[in-house]
mmCIF file of C-alpha atoms in Angstrom:
data_model
loop_
_atom_site.group_PDB
_atom_site.id
_atom_site.type_symbol
_atom_site.label_atom_id
_atom_site.label_comp_id
_atom_site.label_asym_id
_atom_site.label_seq_id
_atom_site.Cartn_x
_atom_site.Cartn_y
_atom_site.Cartn_z
ATOM 1 C CA GLY A 1 -7.918 34.151 48.527
ATOM 2 C CA ALA A 2 -4.555 35.054 47.083
ATOM 3 C CA ALA A 3 -1.592 32.757 47.475
ATOM 4 C CA LEU A 4 0.657 34.036 50.224
ATOM 5 C CA VAL A 5 4.405 34.256 49.848
ATOM 6 C CA TRP A 6 6.261 31.299 51.371
ATOM 7 C CA SER A 7 9.660 32.860 50.694
ATOM 8 C CA GLU A 8 8.779 35.751 53.023
ATOM 9 C CA ALA A 9 7.719 33.362 55.797
ATOM 10 C CA ARG A 10 10.917 31.375 55.244
ATOM 11 C CA ARG A 11 13.032 34.547 55.479
ATOM 12 C CA VAL A 12 11.569 35.404 58.893
ATOM 13 C CA PHE A 13 12.299 31.920 60.249
ATOM 14 C CA CYS A 14 15.804 31.979 58.749
ATOM 15 C CA GLU A 15 16.577 35.260 60.513
ATOM 16 C CA LEU A 16 15.822 33.501 63.798
ATOM 17 C CA VAL A 17 18.304 30.769 62.882
ATOM 18 C CA ASP A 18 21.093 33.094 61.758
ATOM 19 C CA CYS A 19 23.911 32.193 64.165
ATOM 20 C CA ALA A 20 26.218 34.960 62.938
ATOM 21 C CA ALA A 21 23.587 37.632 63.518
ATOM 22 C CA SER A 22 22.860 36.160 66.946
ATOM 23 C CA ALA A 23 26.538 36.400 67.840
ATOM 24 C CA ARG A 24 26.650 40.040 66.707
ATOM 25 C CA ARG A 25 23.693 40.837 68.979
ATOM 26 C CA GLY A 26 25.822 39.806 71.937
ATOM 27 C CA PRO A 27 25.672 37.379 74.853
ATOM 28 C CA GLY A 28 22.148 38.376 75.860
ATOM 29 C CA ALA A 29 20.686 37.469 72.449
ATOM 30 C CA ALA A 30 18.093 34.747 72.170
ATOM 31 C CA PRO A 31 19.531 31.354 71.261
ATOM 32 C CA VAL A 32 19.077 29.977 67.772
ATOM 33 C CA SER A 33 15.500 28.761 67.534
ATOM 34 C CA ARG A 34 15.142 25.028 66.882
ATOM 35 C CA ILE A 35 11.504 25.686 65.971
ATOM 36 C CA ALA A 36 12.535 28.257 63.362
ATOM 37 C CA LEU A 37 15.103 25.780 62.052
ATOM 38 C CA GLY A 38 12.448 23.072 61.765
ATOM 39 C CA ALA A 39 10.032 25.398 59.978
ATOM 40 C CA GLY A 40 12.762 26.585 57.620
ATOM 41 C CA LYS A 41 13.718 23.025 56.695
ATOM 42 C CA ARG A 42 10.108 22.138 55.890
ATOM 43 C CA ILE A 43 9.661 25.254 53.767
ATOM 44 C CA ASP A 44 12.981 24.471 52.030
ATOM 45 C CA ALA A 45 11.569 21.043 51.098
ATOM 46 C CA LEU A 46 8.603 22.785 49.425
ATOM 47 C CA CYS A 47 10.958 25.124 47.574
ATOM 48 C CA ALA A 48 13.020 22.156 46.343
ATOM 49 C CA ILE A 49 9.890 20.595 44.836
ATOM 50 C CA GLU A 50 9.049 23.918 43.180
ATOM 51 C CA ARG A 51 12.505 24.091 41.605
ATOM 52 C CA GLU A 52 11.937 20.603 40.156
ATOM 53 C CA ILE A 53 8.574 21.487 38.609
ATOM 54 C CA ASN A 54 9.534 24.931 37.357
ATOM 55 C CA GLY A 55 8.659 25.110 33.671
ATOM 56 C CA LEU A 56 5.919 22.467 33.761
ATOM 57 C CA ASP A 57 2.424 23.540 32.784
ATOM 58 C CA ALA A 58 -0.076 24.517 35.482
ATOM 59 C CA ASP A 59 -1.912 21.161 35.508
ATOM 60 C CA GLU A 60 1.329 19.207 35.930
ATOM 61 C CA ARG A 61 2.479 21.524 38.702
ATOM 62 C CA ARG A 62 -0.851 21.160 40.508
ATOM 63 C CA GLN A 63 -0.651 17.359 40.291
ATOM 64 C CA VAL A 64 2.883 17.234 41.737
ATOM 65 C CA ARG A 65 1.889 19.672 44.455
ATOM 66 C CA ARG A 66 -1.072 17.510 45.456
ATOM 67 C CA GLU A 67 1.079 14.383 45.577
ATOM 68 C CA ARG A 68 4.327 15.662 47.051
ATOM 69 C CA SER A 69 3.816 19.124 48.544
ATOM 70 C CA ARG A 70 0.468 18.587 50.301
ATOM 71 C CA PRO A 71 1.895 16.078 52.838
ATOM 72 C CA ILE A 72 4.683 18.544 53.709
ATOM 73 C CA VAL A 73 2.199 21.416 54.062
ATOM 74 C CA ASP A 74 -0.138 19.320 56.214
ATOM 75 C CA ASP A 75 2.790 18.194 58.386
ATOM 76 C CA LEU A 76 4.031 21.773 58.752
ATOM 77 C CA ARG A 77 0.622 23.028 59.850
ATOM 78 C CA ALA A 78 0.228 20.297 62.468
ATOM 79 C CA TRP A 79 3.821 20.709 63.655
ATOM 80 C CA LEU A 80 3.531 24.512 63.946
ATOM 81 C CA GLY A 81 0.319 24.082 65.963
ATOM 82 C CA GLU A 82 2.047 21.622 68.298
ATOM 83 C CA GLN A 83 5.036 23.940 68.759
ATOM 84 C CA ARG A 84 2.895 27.025 69.274
ATOM 85 C CA VAL A 85 1.038 25.656 72.300
ATOM 86 C CA LYS A 86 4.408 25.144 74.028
ATOM 87 C CA LEU A 87 5.453 28.773 73.542
ATOM 88 C CA ALA A 88 4.803 31.900 75.557
ATOM 89 C CA ARG A 89 3.029 34.670 73.687
ATOM 90 C CA SER A 90 6.217 36.741 73.937
ATOM 91 C CA ALA A 91 8.465 34.103 72.329
ATOM 92 C CA THR A 92 10.208 35.539 69.271
ATOM 93 C CA VAL A 93 9.222 32.620 67.054
ATOM 94 C CA ALA A 94 5.554 32.848 68.136
ATOM 95 C CA LYS A 95 4.886 35.869 65.926
ATOM 96 C CA PRO A 96 5.753 34.219 62.557
ATOM 97 C CA ILE A 97 3.964 31.032 63.614
ATOM 98 C CA ASP A 98 0.817 32.983 64.503
ATOM 99 C CA TYR A 99 1.065 34.901 61.232
ATOM 100 C CA MET A 100 1.183 31.694 59.209
ATOM 101 C CA LEU A 101 -1.491 29.822 61.153
ATOM 102 C CA ARG A 102 -3.964 32.737 60.973
ATOM 103 C CA ARG A 103 -3.495 32.891 57.195
ATOM 104 C CA TRP A 104 -3.084 29.184 56.495
ATOM 105 C CA ASP A 105 -5.663 28.999 53.704
ATOM 106 C CA GLY A 106 -3.722 31.649 51.786
ATOM 107 C CA PHE A 107 -0.445 29.808 52.274
ATOM 108 C CA ALA A 108 -1.974 26.454 51.244
ATOM 109 C CA SER A 109 -3.835 27.806 48.198
ATOM 110 C CA PHE A 110 -0.861 27.128 45.892
ATOM 111 C CA LEU A 111 -1.579 23.401 46.261
ATOM 112 C CA ASP A 112 -4.731 23.697 44.151
ATOM 113 C CA ASP A 113 -3.510 26.336 41.695
ATOM 114 C CA GLY A 114 -0.670 25.347 39.392
ATOM 115 C CA ARG A 115 -0.287 28.976 38.311
ATOM 116 C CA ALA A 116 0.571 30.238 41.789
ATOM 117 C CA CYS A 117 4.173 30.740 42.894
ATOM 118 C CA LEU A 118 5.717 30.235 46.325
ATOM 119 C CA SER A 119 7.709 33.427 46.018
ATOM 120 C CA ASN A 120 7.224 36.876 44.600
ATOM 121 C CA ASN A 121 10.817 37.007 43.335
ATOM 122 C CA ALA A 122 9.746 37.460 39.702
ATOM 123 C CA ALA A 123 7.574 40.444 40.633
ATOM 124 C CA GLU A 124 10.347 41.946 42.741
ATOM 125 C CA ARG A 125 12.847 41.542 39.891
ATOM 126 C CA ALA A 126 10.364 43.218 37.529
ATOM 127 C CA LEU A 127 10.062 46.194 39.895
ATOM 128 C CA ARG A 128 13.813 46.532 40.397
ATOM 129 C CA GLY A 129 14.173 48.769 37.348
ATOM 130 C CA PHE A 130 11.520 51.087 38.717
ATOM 131 C CA ALA A 131 13.238 51.261 42.088
ATOM 132 C CA LEU A 132 16.540 52.095 40.396
ATOM 133 C CA GLY A 133 14.894 54.796 38.272
ATOM 134 C CA ARG A 134 12.736 56.221 41.049
ATOM 135 C CA LYS A 135 13.901 59.825 40.543
ATOM 136 C CA ALA A 136 13.148 59.668 36.836
ATOM 137 C CA TRP A 137 9.657 58.321 37.549
ATOM 138 C CA LEU A 138 8.917 60.851 40.261
ATOM 139 C CA PHE A 139 7.583 63.415 37.828
ATOM 140 C CA ALA A 140 5.166 61.635 35.505
ATOM 141 C CA GLY A 141 3.573 64.984 34.683
ATOM 142 C CA SER A 142 0.154 64.166 36.104
ATOM 143 C CA ASP A 143 -1.871 61.449 37.788
ATOM 144 C CA ARG A 144 -3.084 60.403 34.351
ATOM 145 C CA GLY A 145 0.497 60.182 33.088
ATOM 146 C CA ALA A 146 1.470 58.058 36.081
ATOM 147 C CA GLU A 147 -1.490 55.732 35.469
ATOM 148 C CA ARG A 148 -0.457 55.350 31.817
ATOM 149 C CA ALA A 149 3.142 54.621 32.800
ATOM 150 C CA ALA A 150 1.955 51.993 35.292
ATOM 151 C CA ALA A 151 -0.291 50.378 32.661
ATOM 152 C CA MET A 152 2.556 50.239 30.148
ATOM 153 C CA ALA A 153 4.955 48.817 32.736
ATOM 154 C CA THR A 154 2.394 46.131 33.602
ATOM 155 C CA LEU A 155 1.988 45.175 29.940
ATOM 156 C CA ILE A 156 5.744 45.067 29.344
ATOM 157 C CA GLN A 157 6.480 42.948 32.427
ATOM 158 C CA THR A 158 3.572 40.588 31.686
ATOM 159 C CA ALA A 159 4.905 40.087 28.166
ATOM 160 C CA LYS A 160 8.407 39.364 29.480
ATOM 161 C CA MET A 161 7.100 36.885 32.062
ATOM 162 C CA ASN A 162 5.276 35.055 29.248
ATOM 163 C CA ASP A 163 8.350 34.940 26.995
ATOM 164 C CA VAL A 164 6.952 37.542 24.612
ATOM 165 C CA ASP A 165 9.387 40.178 23.399
ATOM 166 C CA PRO A 166 7.641 43.517 24.073
ATOM 167 C CA GLN A 167 9.858 45.163 21.417
ATOM 168 C CA ALA A 168 9.239 42.588 18.668
ATOM 169 C CA GLY A 169 7.449 45.195 16.573
ATOM 170 C CA THR A 170 4.074 43.458 16.238
ATOM 171 C CA CYS A 171 1.212 45.655 17.316
ATOM 172 C CA LEU A 172 -2.126 44.087 18.087
ATOM 173 C CA LEU A 173 -3.910 47.392 18.767
#
């Protein structure tokens, strides 16, 4: 299956740890979740490893992930399982734990694929221009025109992500 996005899981846990937001919600707000804090710290450790290996080739990344990230991932899975059995179904932190545990193979798949990323930040950055120009893109003229625009955007962003200048002037067609 596809690699799932760790940065999204981390964001959900971090929201449960956000003391300032908890204070704004008032005195009846749920206390800061120590479980969410623990999960966030473990995911942060994975992200730190990813920052270190950024730029290495896929085989090197896979090797580091097997050696250094796998123990953290295995620990996180066991720890989340242990925490989950202590929680009521209605506990706020239960929902992100259940989400991760039900989809664990997808989350862990990055360990065996050096090409996979823990976040979708690059894809979101690539789409930012489209979001900013949404009104201009609204009228592509036809479904066929929209499909062509999407194909061109995919080619351009793929070239950029692979350090190829899409405007270099060389045409392979």
